[in-house]
Short mmCIF file of C-alpha atoms in Angstrom, two decimals:
data_model
loop_
_atom_site.label_atom_id
_atom_site.label_comp_id
_atom_site.label_asym_id
_atom_site.label_seq_id
_atom_site.Cartn_x
_atom_site.Cartn_y
_atom_site.Cartn_z
CA MET A 778 -17.38 21.77 -13.91
CA PRO A 779 -17.77 17.98 -14.10
CA PRO A 780 -15.12 15.94 -12.32
CA THR A 781 -12.04 14.69 -14.13
CA TYR A 782 -11.57 10.92 -14.12
CA ASP A 783 -8.50 8.81 -14.58
CA VAL A 784 -10.31 6.43 -16.96
CA ALA A 785 -13.72 6.52 -18.64
CA VAL A 786 -15.23 3.18 -19.67
CA ILE A 787 -17.79 3.17 -22.48
CA GLY A 788 -20.20 0.23 -22.33
CA LEU A 789 -20.90 -1.63 -19.08
CA GLY A 790 -21.85 -5.04 -20.43
CA GLY A 791 -19.63 -8.06 -19.91
CA MET A 792 -16.28 -6.54 -20.84
CA GLY A 793 -16.97 -3.00 -19.69
CA SER A 794 -18.28 -3.99 -16.26
CA ALA A 795 -15.19 -6.13 -15.68
CA THR A 796 -12.95 -3.29 -16.86
CA ALA A 797 -14.60 -0.83 -14.48
CA HIS A 798 -14.18 -3.27 -11.60
CA HIS A 799 -10.49 -3.99 -12.22
CA LEU A 800 -9.68 -0.31 -12.66
CA ALA A 801 -11.59 0.83 -9.58
CA ALA A 802 -10.05 -1.97 -7.50
CA ARG A 803 -6.64 -0.48 -8.30
CA GLY A 804 -7.66 2.86 -6.83
CA VAL A 805 -8.35 4.54 -10.16
CA ARG A 806 -11.05 7.20 -10.53
CA VAL A 807 -13.45 5.53 -12.96
CA LEU A 808 -16.41 6.83 -14.94
CA GLY A 809 -18.63 4.18 -16.55
CA LEU A 810 -21.20 5.09 -19.20
CA GLU A 811 -23.91 2.66 -20.40
CA ARG A 812 -26.65 3.38 -22.93
CA PHE A 813 -29.15 1.06 -21.17
CA GLY A 814 -29.69 -0.11 -17.62
CA PRO A 815 -27.44 -2.46 -15.62
CA ALA A 816 -27.21 -6.07 -16.85
CA HIS A 817 -29.66 -5.34 -19.68
CA HIS A 818 -30.89 -7.68 -22.44
CA ARG A 819 -30.33 -5.48 -25.49
CA GLY A 820 -26.80 -6.56 -26.40
CA SER A 821 -24.74 -9.73 -25.98
CA SER A 822 -24.45 -10.30 -22.20
CA HIS A 823 -27.78 -11.92 -21.34
CA GLY A 824 -29.73 -15.14 -21.80
CA GLY A 825 -29.07 -16.81 -18.46
CA SER A 826 -26.08 -18.97 -19.41
CA ARG A 827 -22.87 -19.14 -21.43
CA ILE A 828 -20.59 -22.15 -21.86
CA ILE A 829 -17.19 -21.94 -20.17
CA ARG A 830 -14.46 -24.38 -21.18
CA GLN A 831 -10.68 -24.65 -21.36
CA ALA A 832 -9.96 -27.25 -24.08
CA TYR A 833 -10.49 -24.55 -26.67
CA PHE A 834 -11.06 -25.70 -30.24
CA GLU A 835 -10.79 -22.15 -31.61
CA ASP A 836 -7.04 -21.94 -30.89
CA PRO A 837 -4.74 -23.28 -28.14
CA ALA A 838 -3.41 -19.72 -27.71
CA TYR A 839 -6.57 -18.90 -25.75
CA VAL A 840 -5.93 -21.48 -23.02
CA PRO A 841 -3.69 -19.37 -20.72
CA LEU A 842 -6.33 -16.65 -20.73
CA LEU A 843 -9.02 -19.20 -19.89
CA LEU A 844 -7.05 -20.59 -16.97
CA ARG A 845 -6.76 -17.08 -15.54
CA SER A 846 -10.42 -16.33 -16.29
CA PHE A 847 -11.52 -19.39 -14.31
CA GLU A 848 -9.47 -18.14 -11.35
CA LEU A 849 -11.06 -14.71 -11.58
CA TYR A 850 -14.58 -16.15 -11.85
CA GLU A 851 -13.99 -17.99 -8.59
CA GLN A 852 -12.67 -14.81 -6.98
CA LEU A 853 -15.74 -12.95 -8.22
CA ARG A 854 -17.99 -15.56 -6.59
CA GLN A 855 -16.12 -15.27 -3.31
CA ASP A 856 -16.13 -11.46 -3.33
CA THR A 857 -19.84 -11.06 -4.09
CA GLY A 858 -21.53 -14.30 -3.01
CA ARG A 859 -23.19 -14.51 -6.43
CA GLU A 860 -23.50 -17.78 -8.33
CA VAL A 861 -21.63 -16.57 -11.39
CA THR A 862 -20.57 -20.04 -12.59
CA THR A 863 -21.70 -23.66 -12.34
CA ALA A 864 -19.26 -26.52 -12.89
CA CYS A 865 -21.06 -29.42 -14.58
CA GLY A 866 -18.53 -30.68 -17.11
CA GLY A 867 -18.79 -30.42 -20.85
CA VAL A 868 -18.67 -32.58 -23.96
CA MET A 869 -17.59 -31.65 -27.48
CA VAL A 870 -19.35 -34.12 -29.80
CA GLY A 871 -18.76 -34.91 -33.47
CA ARG A 872 -16.66 -36.93 -35.83
CA PRO A 873 -13.02 -37.32 -34.71
CA ASP A 874 -11.86 -34.89 -37.41
CA SER A 875 -14.52 -32.25 -36.65
CA ARG A 876 -13.33 -28.86 -35.48
CA ALA A 877 -15.13 -29.20 -32.16
CA VAL A 878 -13.49 -32.53 -31.31
CA ALA A 879 -10.09 -32.33 -33.00
CA GLY A 880 -9.51 -28.71 -31.98
CA SER A 881 -10.49 -29.37 -28.38
CA LEU A 882 -8.23 -32.41 -28.22
CA ARG A 883 -5.33 -30.39 -29.61
CA SER A 884 -5.69 -27.76 -26.87
CA ALA A 885 -6.19 -30.37 -24.15
CA ARG A 886 -3.01 -32.21 -25.14
CA GLN A 887 -0.91 -29.08 -25.67
CA TRP A 888 -1.80 -27.67 -22.25
CA ASP A 889 -2.15 -30.98 -20.40
CA LEU A 890 -5.79 -30.33 -19.50
CA PRO A 891 -7.79 -33.13 -17.84
CA HIS A 892 -10.04 -34.80 -20.41
CA GLU A 893 -11.45 -38.11 -21.61
CA MET A 894 -12.29 -39.38 -25.07
CA LEU A 895 -15.63 -41.23 -25.33
CA ASP A 896 -16.83 -43.40 -28.18
CA ALA A 897 -20.48 -43.43 -29.23
CA ALA A 898 -21.41 -46.33 -26.93
CA GLU A 899 -19.83 -44.62 -23.93
CA ILE A 900 -21.59 -41.35 -24.72
CA ARG A 901 -24.93 -43.17 -24.74
CA ARG A 902 -24.09 -44.99 -21.52
CA ARG A 903 -23.07 -41.89 -19.58
CA LEU A 904 -25.52 -39.48 -21.19
CA PRO A 905 -28.69 -41.34 -22.11
CA THR A 906 -30.26 -38.10 -23.36
CA MET A 907 -27.85 -38.19 -26.33
CA THR A 908 -28.00 -40.43 -29.41
CA PRO A 909 -24.71 -40.01 -31.30
CA ARG A 910 -24.03 -41.72 -34.60
CA GLU A 911 -21.64 -44.67 -34.53
CA ASP A 912 -18.90 -42.58 -36.16
CA GLU A 913 -19.17 -39.80 -33.56
CA VAL A 914 -17.05 -39.38 -30.45
CA ALA A 915 -16.85 -36.85 -27.63
CA LEU A 916 -14.17 -35.09 -25.67
CA PHE A 917 -15.31 -34.80 -22.06
CA GLU A 918 -13.81 -31.90 -20.09
CA PRO A 919 -14.55 -32.05 -16.35
CA ALA A 920 -13.59 -28.40 -15.76
CA ALA A 921 -16.19 -27.07 -18.21
CA GLY A 922 -19.51 -25.64 -17.16
CA LEU A 923 -21.52 -22.48 -17.51
CA ALA A 924 -21.35 -18.82 -16.57
CA ARG A 925 -24.43 -16.73 -15.79
CA PRO A 926 -24.01 -13.52 -17.80
CA GLU A 927 -26.48 -11.29 -15.95
CA GLN A 928 -25.07 -12.34 -12.58
CA THR A 929 -21.50 -11.82 -13.84
CA VAL A 930 -22.22 -8.30 -15.09
CA ALA A 931 -24.10 -7.43 -11.90
CA ALA A 932 -21.24 -8.77 -9.77
CA HIS A 933 -18.62 -6.72 -11.60
CA LEU A 934 -20.79 -3.60 -11.37
CA GLN A 935 -21.31 -4.26 -7.65
CA LEU A 936 -17.57 -4.45 -7.05
CA ALA A 937 -16.82 -1.45 -9.26
CA ALA A 938 -19.28 0.66 -7.27
CA ARG A 939 -17.91 -0.71 -4.01
CA HIS A 940 -14.47 0.54 -5.03
CA GLY A 941 -15.79 3.99 -5.90
CA ALA A 942 -16.52 3.86 -9.64
CA ASP A 943 -19.02 6.45 -10.85
CA LEU A 944 -21.45 4.41 -12.99
CA HIS A 945 -24.00 6.16 -15.18
CA PHE A 946 -26.81 4.19 -16.83
CA ASP A 947 -29.14 5.29 -19.62
CA GLU A 948 -26.45 7.76 -20.65
CA PRO A 949 -24.80 6.76 -23.93
CA MET A 950 -21.67 8.44 -25.21
CA THR A 951 -22.43 10.54 -28.28
CA ARG A 952 -18.83 11.35 -29.26
CA TRP A 953 -15.33 11.76 -27.88
CA GLU A 954 -12.09 13.44 -28.86
CA PRO A 955 -8.52 13.65 -27.55
CA CYS A 956 -7.79 16.74 -25.52
CA GLY A 957 -4.43 17.62 -24.06
CA GLU A 958 -3.08 14.50 -22.35
CA GLY A 959 -6.45 12.82 -22.14
CA VAL A 960 -9.90 12.65 -23.69
CA ARG A 961 -13.16 14.55 -23.67
CA VAL A 962 -16.32 12.43 -23.62
CA HIS A 963 -19.72 13.83 -24.58
CA THR A 964 -23.19 12.58 -23.69
CA ALA A 965 -26.57 14.28 -24.08
CA GLU A 966 -26.38 15.23 -20.39
CA GLU A 967 -22.76 16.24 -19.84
CA THR A 968 -19.19 16.52 -21.07
CA TYR A 969 -16.53 14.66 -19.09
CA THR A 970 -12.75 14.61 -19.17
CA ALA A 971 -10.54 11.63 -18.40
CA GLY A 972 -6.92 10.64 -18.70
CA HIS A 973 -7.78 7.57 -20.79
CA LEU A 974 -10.77 6.01 -22.53
CA VAL A 975 -11.67 2.29 -22.73
CA ILE A 976 -14.32 1.48 -25.33
CA CYS A 977 -16.19 -1.82 -24.90
CA PRO A 978 -18.95 -1.24 -27.46
CA GLY A 979 -20.29 -4.72 -28.19
CA ALA A 980 -22.54 -4.61 -31.25
CA TRP A 981 -22.10 -0.84 -31.45
CA ALA A 982 -18.46 -1.30 -32.55
CA PRO A 983 -19.14 -0.59 -36.25
CA ARG A 984 -20.72 2.73 -35.24
CA LEU A 985 -18.31 3.86 -32.52
CA LEU A 986 -15.02 2.57 -33.94
CA THR A 987 -15.14 3.49 -37.63
CA ASP A 988 -11.57 4.83 -37.43
CA LEU A 989 -10.25 1.48 -36.19
CA GLY A 990 -10.45 0.10 -39.72
CA VAL A 991 -11.70 -3.36 -38.70
CA PRO A 992 -14.57 -4.74 -40.86
CA PHE A 993 -16.88 -5.83 -38.04
CA THR A 994 -20.14 -7.59 -38.85
CA VAL A 995 -23.07 -7.97 -36.47
CA GLU A 996 -25.38 -11.00 -36.47
CA ARG A 997 -28.69 -11.80 -34.84
CA HIS A 998 -28.73 -15.12 -33.00
CA VAL A 999 -31.55 -16.90 -31.21
CA MET A 1000 -31.52 -18.83 -27.92
CA TYR A 1001 -34.29 -21.39 -27.31
CA TRP A 1002 -35.66 -23.11 -24.22
CA PHE A 1003 -37.47 -26.46 -24.56
CA GLU A 1004 -39.14 -28.55 -21.87
CA PRO A 1005 -37.93 -32.11 -22.50
CA ARG A 1006 -40.45 -34.91 -22.86
CA GLY A 1007 -40.57 -36.63 -19.49
CA GLY A 1008 -39.38 -33.51 -17.63
CA THR A 1009 -36.06 -31.85 -16.86
CA ALA A 1010 -34.73 -34.41 -14.34
CA PRO A 1011 -32.36 -36.13 -16.84
CA PHE A 1012 -30.98 -32.68 -17.72
CA HIS A 1013 -30.20 -31.65 -14.15
CA PRO A 1014 -26.71 -30.08 -13.87
CA ASP A 1015 -25.68 -32.67 -11.29
CA HIS A 1016 -25.49 -35.23 -14.07
CA HIS A 1017 -25.84 -33.42 -17.41
CA PRO A 1018 -23.00 -31.40 -18.95
CA VAL A 1019 -22.93 -28.46 -21.29
CA TYR A 1020 -22.29 -29.56 -24.86
CA ILE A 1021 -21.27 -28.43 -28.33
CA TRP A 1022 -22.25 -30.81 -31.11
CA GLU A 1023 -20.90 -30.55 -34.65
CA ASP A 1024 -22.60 -32.55 -37.39
CA ALA A 1025 -21.10 -34.00 -40.56
CA ALA A 1026 -21.88 -30.77 -42.45
CA GLY A 1027 -19.96 -28.67 -39.92
CA VAL A 1028 -23.10 -27.16 -38.35
CA GLN A 1029 -22.67 -26.66 -34.61
CA PHE A 1030 -25.33 -26.36 -31.95
CA TYR A 1031 -24.80 -26.07 -28.22
CA GLY A 1032 -26.82 -26.53 -25.07
CA PHE A 1033 -27.02 -26.54 -21.32
CA PRO A 1034 -28.42 -28.55 -18.46
CA ALA A 1035 -31.77 -27.44 -17.07
CA ILE A 1036 -30.59 -24.83 -14.58
CA ASP A 1037 -33.83 -22.92 -13.95
CA GLY A 1038 -35.98 -25.65 -12.45
CA PRO A 1039 -38.99 -27.68 -13.65
CA GLY A 1040 -41.21 -26.07 -16.23
CA LEU A 1041 -38.59 -23.67 -17.60
CA GLY A 1042 -36.81 -26.10 -19.88
CA ALA A 1043 -33.22 -26.43 -21.09
CA LYS A 1044 -31.51 -23.91 -23.34
CA VAL A 1045 -30.10 -24.69 -26.78
CA ALA A 1046 -28.96 -22.67 -29.81
CA PHE A 1047 -27.15 -22.84 -33.11
CA PHE A 1048 -23.57 -21.54 -33.15
CA ARG A 1049 -22.66 -19.23 -36.04
CA LYS A 1050 -25.90 -19.59 -37.91
CA GLY A 1051 -27.08 -16.01 -37.53
CA THR A 1052 -28.43 -13.32 -39.82
CA PRO A 1053 -26.90 -9.86 -40.42
CA CYS A 1054 -28.35 -7.02 -38.37
CA THR A 1055 -27.50 -3.85 -36.51
CA PRO A 1056 -28.51 -2.88 -32.96
CA ASP A 1057 -31.21 -0.70 -34.50
CA THR A 1058 -32.58 -3.20 -37.02
CA ILE A 1059 -32.38 -6.50 -35.12
CA ASP A 1060 -35.64 -8.44 -35.15
CA ARG A 1061 -36.34 -9.17 -31.48
CA ASP A 1062 -39.25 -11.45 -32.33
CA VAL A 1063 -38.60 -15.18 -32.74
CA HIS A 1064 -40.72 -16.81 -35.42
CA ASP A 1065 -42.41 -20.20 -35.60
CA GLY A 1066 -40.21 -21.37 -38.45
CA GLU A 1067 -37.10 -20.71 -36.41
CA VAL A 1068 -38.42 -22.72 -33.47
CA GLN A 1069 -39.38 -25.57 -35.78
CA ALA A 1070 -35.95 -25.60 -37.43
CA MET A 1071 -34.21 -25.78 -34.06
CA ALA A 1072 -36.49 -28.58 -32.86
CA ALA A 1073 -35.97 -30.55 -36.08
CA HIS A 1074 -32.20 -30.28 -35.75
CA LEU A 1075 -32.30 -31.40 -32.12
CA ALA A 1076 -34.51 -34.44 -32.61
CA PRO A 1077 -31.89 -36.87 -34.01
CA HIS A 1078 -29.32 -35.87 -31.39
CA LEU A 1079 -31.30 -35.37 -28.16
CA PRO A 1080 -34.68 -36.94 -28.95
CA SER A 1081 -36.43 -35.97 -25.71
CA LEU A 1082 -35.32 -32.34 -25.73
CA PRO A 1083 -37.56 -30.74 -28.34
CA GLY A 1084 -40.62 -31.61 -26.29
CA THR A 1085 -42.44 -28.36 -25.53
CA PHE A 1086 -41.17 -24.98 -26.62
CA ARG A 1087 -41.06 -22.58 -23.66
CA LYS A 1088 -39.45 -19.35 -24.80
CA ALA A 1089 -36.75 -17.76 -26.95
CA ALA A 1090 -34.58 -14.66 -26.90
CA THR A 1091 -32.28 -12.90 -29.33
CA CYS A 1092 -28.74 -11.65 -28.88
CA MET A 1093 -26.00 -10.28 -31.12
CA TYR A 1094 -22.56 -11.51 -32.16
CA THR A 1095 -20.05 -8.87 -33.24
CA ASN A 1096 -17.66 -10.71 -35.54
CA THR A 1097 -14.22 -10.09 -36.93
CA PRO A 1098 -13.21 -11.71 -40.24
CA ASP A 1099 -11.04 -14.34 -38.49
CA GLU A 1100 -13.32 -14.67 -35.42
CA HIS A 1101 -10.51 -13.65 -33.05
CA PHE A 1102 -10.92 -10.72 -30.66
CA VAL A 1103 -9.69 -7.13 -30.87
CA ILE A 1104 -8.03 -6.02 -27.61
CA ALA A 1105 -5.41 -3.28 -27.88
CA ARG A 1106 -4.55 0.34 -27.54
CA HIS A 1107 -6.28 2.15 -30.41
CA PRO A 1108 -3.59 2.45 -33.12
CA ALA A 1109 -4.78 5.93 -34.13
CA HIS A 1110 -4.94 7.16 -30.49
CA PRO A 1111 -2.59 4.87 -28.54
CA GLY A 1112 -2.07 7.29 -25.69
CA ALA A 1113 -5.73 8.04 -25.23
CA THR A 1114 -7.82 4.96 -25.99
CA THR A 1115 -8.03 1.20 -25.47
CA VAL A 1116 -10.55 -0.97 -27.33
CA ALA A 1117 -12.04 -4.38 -26.52
CA CYS A 1118 -14.49 -5.64 -29.14
CA GLY A 1119 -15.21 -8.13 -31.90
CA PHE A 1120 -15.64 -11.10 -29.55
CA SER A 1121 -17.28 -13.07 -32.35
CA GLY A 1122 -19.74 -15.08 -30.29
CA HIS A 1123 -17.21 -16.76 -27.99
CA GLY A 1124 -16.10 -13.99 -25.66
CA PHE A 1125 -18.14 -14.21 -22.48
CA LYS A 1126 -16.04 -16.92 -20.84
CA PHE A 1127 -13.13 -14.44 -20.99
CA VAL A 1128 -14.96 -11.54 -19.34
CA PRO A 1129 -13.01 -11.44 -16.04
CA VAL A 1130 -9.58 -11.69 -17.65
CA VAL A 1131 -10.46 -9.17 -20.38
CA GLY A 1132 -11.25 -6.72 -17.58
CA GLU A 1133 -7.81 -7.35 -16.14
CA ILE A 1134 -6.17 -6.91 -19.55
CA THR A 1135 -7.96 -3.68 -20.44
CA ALA A 1136 -7.13 -2.24 -17.03
CA ASP A 1137 -3.46 -3.04 -17.68
CA LEU A 1138 -3.56 -1.45 -21.13
CA ALA A 1139 -5.35 1.66 -19.93
CA LEU A 1140 -2.91 2.29 -17.10
CA THR A 1141 0.44 1.14 -18.55
CA GLY A 1142 -0.05 0.42 -22.24
CA THR A 1143 1.08 -3.18 -21.80
CA THR A 1144 -0.08 -6.41 -20.18
CA SER A 1145 1.61 -9.63 -19.13
CA HIS A 1146 -1.22 -11.62 -20.70
CA PRO A 1147 -0.65 -13.08 -24.20
CA ILE A 1148 -2.77 -10.91 -26.51
CA ASP A 1149 -0.74 -10.70 -29.73
CA LEU A 1150 -3.50 -12.68 -31.45
CA PHE A 1151 -5.89 -9.78 -30.82
CA ASP A 1152 -3.89 -6.96 -32.45
CA PRO A 1153 -6.23 -5.10 -34.85
CA SER A 1154 -3.38 -4.53 -37.30
CA ARG A 1155 -3.80 -8.13 -38.49
CA LEU A 1156 -7.13 -7.04 -40.01
CA THR A 1157 -6.15 -3.61 -41.30
CA ALA A 1158 -2.58 -3.97 -42.61
CA PRO A 1159 -2.31 -3.69 -46.41
CA ALA A 1160 -1.57 -6.88 -48.32
CA VAL A 1161 2.11 -7.40 -49.21
#
């Protein structure tokens, strides 16, 4: 007979690896199941870098979670010796009334976060790679920087295994059902039992959580690396921040300093300009027209950046209608299952604290963290 676990975690990407770590660190018998290998590139937790920031334009309600996530990222670095984050500062650029600028300023003021407001001349003086319009400003956040997704996932898996978690790769769950006071989990290789199930499905949420009733959509997004004209020195993280830039039409693109050394370029991408897909139908190829469109959009803003195209990669966003997360006990199976999904393209900076939250929910059904915003009932309740 296979062993009985206290908690089974489905999906060992960003959220699932953190969940397995936090559960195992509490002395819980953990089974982790992942359909691919560790820290793979087939979902949403890859690409070398993700922006981390605290002055959150999406909603000030996220800020307490971000403050805790930053603490946990630092603890993760100390516990594993891995470079999971890099602090280089960040700028949100656009017109003063743009979502990126006005929303970030709202959060910074509400939570008393260190920040500066820069006019166009000051942006050009401090960051000569950038050429803002005269009517554009920037919020500079010194605490911002980047997280390395593959290193973060690997670090959480390392700690989960160190604390005794039983991690199975290339073994996807095929189905599950409640049984007695727990759950039964099936794979092609085995059937397992556990007291509780945490599902962190990423882009597989529409397939694995049909009974949740949330209308998830999955989008293909592309990340690009360009070698700047004149080399990467001006984009070195010692003096170049991460950035999100919103133009007058509301289109956002984001980018990073050159963190991988000369010849490998600096990464940039559009935010929320993807195309519908599924994990089975996503086009993993990046086409010349896409590269040209990215370069053309960059040229007026960072003229030296679209120098030489180096490479590109695809990833997937799993979106909810309001772009807020879903983190809760499953309303149809509250005693048996917790879900963490629908991170809508802005979830990776929360990975460590989501692991802490899902561990709380799995073991006690509650958490001290503020997660009312993530209740799935907001998306499934009938209209009044």
